[in-house]
Coordinates of C-alpha atoms in Angstrom, one line a residue:
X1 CA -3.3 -26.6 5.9
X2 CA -6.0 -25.8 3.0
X3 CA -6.6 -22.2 2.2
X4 CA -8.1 -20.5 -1.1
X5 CA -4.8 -20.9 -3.2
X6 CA -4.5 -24.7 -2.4
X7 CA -3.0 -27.5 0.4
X8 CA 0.6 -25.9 2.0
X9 CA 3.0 -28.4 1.0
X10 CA 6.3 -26.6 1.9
X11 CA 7.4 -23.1 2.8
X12 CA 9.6 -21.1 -0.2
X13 CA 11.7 -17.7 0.3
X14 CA 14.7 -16.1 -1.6
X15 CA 16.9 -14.5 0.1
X16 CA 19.2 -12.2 -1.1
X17 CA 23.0 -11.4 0.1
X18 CA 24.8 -8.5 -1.0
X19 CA 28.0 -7.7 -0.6
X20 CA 29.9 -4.1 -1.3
X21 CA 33.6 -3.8 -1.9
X22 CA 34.5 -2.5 1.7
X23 CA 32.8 -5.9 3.1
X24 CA 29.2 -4.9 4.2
X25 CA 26.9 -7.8 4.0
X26 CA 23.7 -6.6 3.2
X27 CA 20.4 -9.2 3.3
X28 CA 16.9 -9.0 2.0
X29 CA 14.1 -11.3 1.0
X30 CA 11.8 -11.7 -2.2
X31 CA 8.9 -13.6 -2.0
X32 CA 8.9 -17.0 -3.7
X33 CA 6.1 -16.4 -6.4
X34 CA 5.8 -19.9 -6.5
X35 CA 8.8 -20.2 -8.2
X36 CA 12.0 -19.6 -6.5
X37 CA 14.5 -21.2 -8.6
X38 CA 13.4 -18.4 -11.1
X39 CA 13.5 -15.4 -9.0
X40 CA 16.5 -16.2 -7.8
X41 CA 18.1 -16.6 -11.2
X42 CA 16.6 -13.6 -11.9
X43 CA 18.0 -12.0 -9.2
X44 CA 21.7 -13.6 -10.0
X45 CA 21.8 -13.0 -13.5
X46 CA 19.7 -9.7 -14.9
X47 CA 19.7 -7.5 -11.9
X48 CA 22.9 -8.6 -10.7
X49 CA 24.7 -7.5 -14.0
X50 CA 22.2 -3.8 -14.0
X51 CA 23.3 -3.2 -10.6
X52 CA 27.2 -4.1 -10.2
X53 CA 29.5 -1.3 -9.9
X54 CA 26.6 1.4 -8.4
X55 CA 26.9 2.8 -4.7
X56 CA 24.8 0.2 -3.0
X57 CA 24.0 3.1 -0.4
X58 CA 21.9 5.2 -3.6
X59 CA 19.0 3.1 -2.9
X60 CA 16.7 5.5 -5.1
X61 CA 19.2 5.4 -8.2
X62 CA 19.8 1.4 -7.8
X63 CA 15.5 1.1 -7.5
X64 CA 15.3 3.5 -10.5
X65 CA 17.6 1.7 -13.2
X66 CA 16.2 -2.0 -12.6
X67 CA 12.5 -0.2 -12.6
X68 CA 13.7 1.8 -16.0
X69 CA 15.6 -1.1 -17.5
X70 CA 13.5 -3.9 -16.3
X71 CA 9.9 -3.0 -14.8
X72 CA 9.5 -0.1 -16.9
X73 CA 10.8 -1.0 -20.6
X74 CA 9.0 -4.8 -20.5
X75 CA 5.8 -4.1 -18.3
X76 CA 5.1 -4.3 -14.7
X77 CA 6.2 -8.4 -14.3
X78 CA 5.7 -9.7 -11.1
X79 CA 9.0 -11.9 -10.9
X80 CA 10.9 -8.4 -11.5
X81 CA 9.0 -6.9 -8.6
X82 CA 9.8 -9.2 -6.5
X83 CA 13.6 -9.5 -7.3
X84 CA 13.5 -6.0 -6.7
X85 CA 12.1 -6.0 -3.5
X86 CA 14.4 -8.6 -1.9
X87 CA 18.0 -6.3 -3.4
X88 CA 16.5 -3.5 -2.0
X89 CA 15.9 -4.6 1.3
X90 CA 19.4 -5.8 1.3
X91 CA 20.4 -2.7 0.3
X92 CA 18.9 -0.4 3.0
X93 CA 20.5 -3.3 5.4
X94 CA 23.8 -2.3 4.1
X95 CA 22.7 1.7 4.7
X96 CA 22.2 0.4 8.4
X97 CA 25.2 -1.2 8.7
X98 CA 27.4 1.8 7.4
X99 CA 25.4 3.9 9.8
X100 CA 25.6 1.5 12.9
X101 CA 21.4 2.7 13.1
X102 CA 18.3 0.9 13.4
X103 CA 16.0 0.8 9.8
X104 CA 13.0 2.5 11.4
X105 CA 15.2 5.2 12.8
X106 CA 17.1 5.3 9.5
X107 CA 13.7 5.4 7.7
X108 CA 13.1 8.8 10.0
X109 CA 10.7 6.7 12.8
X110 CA 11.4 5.3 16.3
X111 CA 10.7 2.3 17.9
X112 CA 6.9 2.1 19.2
X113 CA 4.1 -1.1 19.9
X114 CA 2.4 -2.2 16.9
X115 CA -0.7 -3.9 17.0
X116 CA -0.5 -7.3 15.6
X117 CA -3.1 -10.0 14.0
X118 CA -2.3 -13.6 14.1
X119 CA -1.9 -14.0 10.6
X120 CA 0.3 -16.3 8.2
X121 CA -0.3 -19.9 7.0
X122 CA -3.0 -21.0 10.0
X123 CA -6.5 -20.7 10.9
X124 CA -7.7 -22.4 7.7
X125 CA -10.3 -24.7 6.2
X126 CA -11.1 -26.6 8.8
X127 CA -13.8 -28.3 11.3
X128 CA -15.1 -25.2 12.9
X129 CA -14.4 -27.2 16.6
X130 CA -10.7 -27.6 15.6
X131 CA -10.6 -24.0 14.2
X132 CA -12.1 -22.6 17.8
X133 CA -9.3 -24.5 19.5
X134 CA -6.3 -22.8 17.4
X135 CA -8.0 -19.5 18.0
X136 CA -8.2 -19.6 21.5
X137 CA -5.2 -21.2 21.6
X138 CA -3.9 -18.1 19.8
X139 CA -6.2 -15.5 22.1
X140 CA -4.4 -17.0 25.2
X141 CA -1.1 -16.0 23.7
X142 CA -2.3 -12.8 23.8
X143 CA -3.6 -11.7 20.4
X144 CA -6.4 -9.4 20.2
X145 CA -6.8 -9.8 16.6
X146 CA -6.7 -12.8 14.4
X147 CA -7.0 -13.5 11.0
X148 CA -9.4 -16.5 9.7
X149 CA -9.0 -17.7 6.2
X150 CA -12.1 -18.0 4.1
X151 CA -12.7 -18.6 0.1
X152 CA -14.2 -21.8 0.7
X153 CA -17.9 -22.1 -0.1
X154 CA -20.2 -19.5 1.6
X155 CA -22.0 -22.1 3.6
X156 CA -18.9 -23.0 5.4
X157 CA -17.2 -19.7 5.7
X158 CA -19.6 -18.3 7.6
X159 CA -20.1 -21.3 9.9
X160 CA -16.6 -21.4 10.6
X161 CA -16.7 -17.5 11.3
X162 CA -19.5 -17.5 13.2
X163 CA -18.2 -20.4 15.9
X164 CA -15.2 -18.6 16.7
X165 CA -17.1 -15.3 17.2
X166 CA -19.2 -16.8 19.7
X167 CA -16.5 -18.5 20.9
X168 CA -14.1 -16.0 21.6
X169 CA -16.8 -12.7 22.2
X170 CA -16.8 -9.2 20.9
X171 CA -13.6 -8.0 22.3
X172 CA -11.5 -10.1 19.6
X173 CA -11.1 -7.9 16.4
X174 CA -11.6 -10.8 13.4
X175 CA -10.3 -10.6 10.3
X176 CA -11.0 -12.4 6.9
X177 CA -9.0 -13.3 4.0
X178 CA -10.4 -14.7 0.8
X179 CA -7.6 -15.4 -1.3
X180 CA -9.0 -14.1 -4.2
X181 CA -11.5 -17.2 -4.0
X182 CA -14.9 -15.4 -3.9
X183 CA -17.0 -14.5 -6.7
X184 CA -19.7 -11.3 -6.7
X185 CA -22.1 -13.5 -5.4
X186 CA -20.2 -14.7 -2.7
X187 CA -19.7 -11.8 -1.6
X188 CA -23.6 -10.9 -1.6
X189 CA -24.1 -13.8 0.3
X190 CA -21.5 -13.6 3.1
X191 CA -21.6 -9.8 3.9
X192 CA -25.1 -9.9 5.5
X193 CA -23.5 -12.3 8.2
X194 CA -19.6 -10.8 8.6
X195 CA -21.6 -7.9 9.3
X196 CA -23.6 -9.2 11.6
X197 CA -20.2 -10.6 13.2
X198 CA -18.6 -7.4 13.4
X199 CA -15.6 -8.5 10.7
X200 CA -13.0 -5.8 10.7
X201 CA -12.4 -6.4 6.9
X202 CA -12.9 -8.8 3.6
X203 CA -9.0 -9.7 2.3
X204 CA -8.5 -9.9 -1.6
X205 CA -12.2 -11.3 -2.5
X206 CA -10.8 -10.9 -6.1
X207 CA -7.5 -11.4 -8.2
X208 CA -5.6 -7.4 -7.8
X209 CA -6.3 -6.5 -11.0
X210 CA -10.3 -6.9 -11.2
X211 CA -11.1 -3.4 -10.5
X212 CA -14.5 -3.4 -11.1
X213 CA -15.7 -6.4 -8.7
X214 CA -14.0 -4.3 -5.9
X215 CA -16.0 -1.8 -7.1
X216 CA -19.3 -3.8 -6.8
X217 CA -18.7 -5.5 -3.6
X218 CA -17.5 -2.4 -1.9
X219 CA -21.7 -1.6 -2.4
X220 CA -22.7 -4.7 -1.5
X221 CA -22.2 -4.0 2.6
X222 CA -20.3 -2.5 5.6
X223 CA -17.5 -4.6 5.9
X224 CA -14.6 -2.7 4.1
X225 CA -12.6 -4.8 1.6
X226 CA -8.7 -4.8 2.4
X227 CA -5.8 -5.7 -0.4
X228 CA -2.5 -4.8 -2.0
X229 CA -0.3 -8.0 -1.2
X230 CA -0.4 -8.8 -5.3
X231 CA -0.3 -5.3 -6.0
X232 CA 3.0 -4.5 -7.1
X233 CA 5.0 -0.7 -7.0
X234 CA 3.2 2.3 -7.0
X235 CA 2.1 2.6 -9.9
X236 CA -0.3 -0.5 -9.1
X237 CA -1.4 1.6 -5.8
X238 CA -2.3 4.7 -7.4
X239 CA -5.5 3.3 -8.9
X240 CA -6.3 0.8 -6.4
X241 CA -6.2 4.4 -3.9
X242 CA -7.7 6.5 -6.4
X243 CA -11.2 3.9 -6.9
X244 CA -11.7 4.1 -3.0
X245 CA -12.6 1.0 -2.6
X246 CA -10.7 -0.5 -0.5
X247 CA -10.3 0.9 2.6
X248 CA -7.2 -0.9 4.2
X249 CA -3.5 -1.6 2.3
X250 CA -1.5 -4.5 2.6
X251 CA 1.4 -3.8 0.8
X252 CA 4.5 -6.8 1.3
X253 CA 7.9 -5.4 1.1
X254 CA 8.9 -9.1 -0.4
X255 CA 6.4 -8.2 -3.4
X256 CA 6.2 -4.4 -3.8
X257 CA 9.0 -3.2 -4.3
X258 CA 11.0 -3.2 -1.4
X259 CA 11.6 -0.8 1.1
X260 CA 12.2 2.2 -0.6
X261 CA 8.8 1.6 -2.6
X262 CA 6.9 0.7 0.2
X263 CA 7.7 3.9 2.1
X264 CA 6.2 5.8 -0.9
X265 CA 2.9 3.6 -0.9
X266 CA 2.2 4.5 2.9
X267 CA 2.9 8.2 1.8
X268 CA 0.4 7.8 -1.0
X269 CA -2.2 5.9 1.5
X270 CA -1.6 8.8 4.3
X271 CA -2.6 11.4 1.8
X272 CA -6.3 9.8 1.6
X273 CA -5.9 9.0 5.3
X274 CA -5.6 5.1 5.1
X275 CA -3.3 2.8 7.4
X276 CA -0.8 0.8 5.8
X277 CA -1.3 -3.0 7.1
X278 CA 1.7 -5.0 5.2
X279 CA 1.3 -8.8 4.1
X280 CA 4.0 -10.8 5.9
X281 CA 6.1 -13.5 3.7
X282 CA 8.0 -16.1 4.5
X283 CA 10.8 -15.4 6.6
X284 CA 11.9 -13.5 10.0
X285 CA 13.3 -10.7 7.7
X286 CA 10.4 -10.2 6.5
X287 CA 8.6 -10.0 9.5
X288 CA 11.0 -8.2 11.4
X289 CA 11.6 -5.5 8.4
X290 CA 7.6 -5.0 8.4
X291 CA 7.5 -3.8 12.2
X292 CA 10.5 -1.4 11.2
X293 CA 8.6 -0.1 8.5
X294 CA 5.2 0.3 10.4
X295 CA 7.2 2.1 13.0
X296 CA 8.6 5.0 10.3
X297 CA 5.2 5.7 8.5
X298 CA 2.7 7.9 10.3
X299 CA -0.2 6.2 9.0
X300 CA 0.9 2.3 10.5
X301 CA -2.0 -0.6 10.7
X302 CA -1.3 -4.0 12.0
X303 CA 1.5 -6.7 12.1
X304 CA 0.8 -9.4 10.5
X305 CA 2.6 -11.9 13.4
X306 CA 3.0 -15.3 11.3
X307 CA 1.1 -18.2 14.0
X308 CA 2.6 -21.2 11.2
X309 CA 2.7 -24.1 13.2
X310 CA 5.8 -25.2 11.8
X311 CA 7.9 -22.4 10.1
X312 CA 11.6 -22.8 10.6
X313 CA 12.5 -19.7 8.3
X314 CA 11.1 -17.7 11.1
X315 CA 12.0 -19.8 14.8
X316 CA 15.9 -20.5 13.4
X317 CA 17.2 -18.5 10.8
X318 CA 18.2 -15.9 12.9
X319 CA 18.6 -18.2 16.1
X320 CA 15.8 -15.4 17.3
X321 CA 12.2 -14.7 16.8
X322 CA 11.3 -11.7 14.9
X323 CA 9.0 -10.6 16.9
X324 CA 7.6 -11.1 20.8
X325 CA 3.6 -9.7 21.9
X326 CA 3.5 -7.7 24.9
X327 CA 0.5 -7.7 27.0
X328 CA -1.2 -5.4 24.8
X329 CA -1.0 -7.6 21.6
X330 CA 1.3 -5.6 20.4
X331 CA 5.1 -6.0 18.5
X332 CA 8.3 -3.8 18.7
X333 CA 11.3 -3.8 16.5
X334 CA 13.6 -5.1 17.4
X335 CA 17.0 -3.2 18.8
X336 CA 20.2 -2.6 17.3
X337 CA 21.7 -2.1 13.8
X338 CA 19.5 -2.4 10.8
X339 CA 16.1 -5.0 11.9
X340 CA 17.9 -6.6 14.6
X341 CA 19.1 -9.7 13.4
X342 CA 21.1 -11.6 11.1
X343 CA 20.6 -14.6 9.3
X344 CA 22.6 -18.1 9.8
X345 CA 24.3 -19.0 7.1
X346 CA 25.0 -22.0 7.8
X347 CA 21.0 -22.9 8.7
X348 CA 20.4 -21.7 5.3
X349 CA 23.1 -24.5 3.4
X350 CA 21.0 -27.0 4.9
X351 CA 17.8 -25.6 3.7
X352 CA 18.3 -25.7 -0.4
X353 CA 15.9 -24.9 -2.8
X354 CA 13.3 -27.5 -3.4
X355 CA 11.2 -27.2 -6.7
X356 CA 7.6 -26.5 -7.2
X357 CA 4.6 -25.0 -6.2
X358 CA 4.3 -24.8 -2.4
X359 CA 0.2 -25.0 -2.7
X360 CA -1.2 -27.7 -5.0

């Protein structure tokens, strides 16, 4: 599949296994960064030797020395944030495990239906006639929301866009997602139309850090913009919350931070009364940590429900699916200790790294 940031070629995840000295086995994921030999080896070799020895149930001290001795001392790198954000999801596993409870009731929620948007690697650059056919496809599974991926050239985003809105009617909510592709003038030349389409919102337009085009094309129409996936900790959020331009978050617990940093961003976003919608990555524990997360925050958004045609980190890691739609369209967490599931060891011997980029 093509998309802003390239051609898929193969799917990359790091997960992360921790283990305390009375036995509890603890999981998480990072995201890839395109790179997951090195995350990983970051994870196996710096934070490994900050960590050792702490309580692995003090999430807040264990996320508070890698951020001071790591993220803090030599700048905001994205590799550490996402080492970071794969321990401490295996960390809060660990907190479930001792505690026999369920993360979103851990995390102070409950379970509840989340409204979900068929979202991951699909619905790309394509023929608009083959691109109706996946979204209906995807309507008659029961989504009420989907997620189309644009960045392409003007022209053909909005020809795409616009044959699955008369395809499918008014009563699907569409999403799009630039991939940081567009430029300013892009922008001015699609809004006119994905407001006349009813678009729900305009994903990353621009790399996270280019303020001021957010800025602009937040004036440019009606359509809010939506970003956060490559915004990483807190400290990140703050401005992106304080500008007001962008009107829905989309932080990824594989990217940001984690858990225990994620939990503060939908804080942050509730105080200026903005839903938290996070990115998903690559694999079910991912996914299945999101919907626990969206059901402990007051403020939740949507699921992003990964529709890759072929993703085996998410159909057999776990030997279940992270998540099932109810009639509604919407997800639930799933039951018992921690997010519900484990992973398969021995499915993940037979899936070694593989090296390089997984879009050229």
């Amino acid at each position: 599949m093509r998309l802003g940031i390239g051609r898929s070629v193969k799917r990359d995840a790091v997960l992360v296994r921790v283990e305390t000295d009375e036995g509890l086995i603890g999981w998480g994921e990072s995201h890839h960064g395109r790179c997951p030999g090195a995350i990983a080896r970051l994870i196996d070799t710096t934070l490994r030797e900050l960590v050792i020895g702490m309580d692995a149930c003090d999430v807040a001290g264990v996320w508070h020395r890698v951020y001071k001795m790591q993220l803090a001392s030599h700048g905001m790198g994205a590799a550490a944030a996402l080492a970071l954000s794969g321990l401490d999801q295996a960390l809060w596993d660990i907190r479930c495990q001792r505690t026999n409870w369920s993360l979103c009731e851990l995390l102070g929620g409950g379970p509840k239906p989340i409204k979900a948007y068929a979202g991951g690697i699909a619905l790309g650059w394509q023929d608009p006639e083959t691109l109706v056919e996946e979204a209906r496809a995807l309507v008659n599974q029961g989504f009420r929301a989907l997620k189309l991926r644009v960045g392409d050239t003007a022209r053909r985003d909005i020809e795409r866009v616009r044959a699955v809105r008369l395809a499918l009617g008014d009563d699907i909510d569409l999403l799009v997602d630039a991939n940081t592709g567009y430029t300013l003038d892009d922008v001015r030349r699609v809004m006119p139309a994905y407001e006349e389409m009813d678009i729900g919102w305009l994903e990353e337009p621009f790399p996270a850090w280019d303020a001021e085009a957010y800025a602009s094309a937040a004036r440019l129409g009606r359509v809010p913009l939506a970003a956060g996936e490559n915004h990483y900790t807190r400290y990140e959020f703050g401005p992106l919350l304080k500008d007001g331009n962008v009107r829905f978050i989309q932080p990824d617990l594989s990217k940001t931070g984690g858990i225990t940093e994620a939990m503060r961003i939908a804080a942050m976003a509730s105080a200026v009364k903005l839903t938290v919608n996070p990115h998903t990555s690559a694999t079910a524990i991912n996914m299945a940590t999101s919907i626990h997360y969206l059901c402990a925050v007051d403020n939740p958004g949507y699921f992003e429900a990964d529709v890759t045609q072929l993703n085996p980190f998410r159909d057999y890691l776990a030997g279940q699916l992270p998540y099932a739609l109810d009639a509604q369209g919407c997800v639930s967490p799933l039951p018992g200790a921690g997010i519900g599931l484990r992973p398969d060891e021995a499915f993940l011997a037979e899936h070694p790294l593989i090296e390089g980029p997984c879009y050229v």
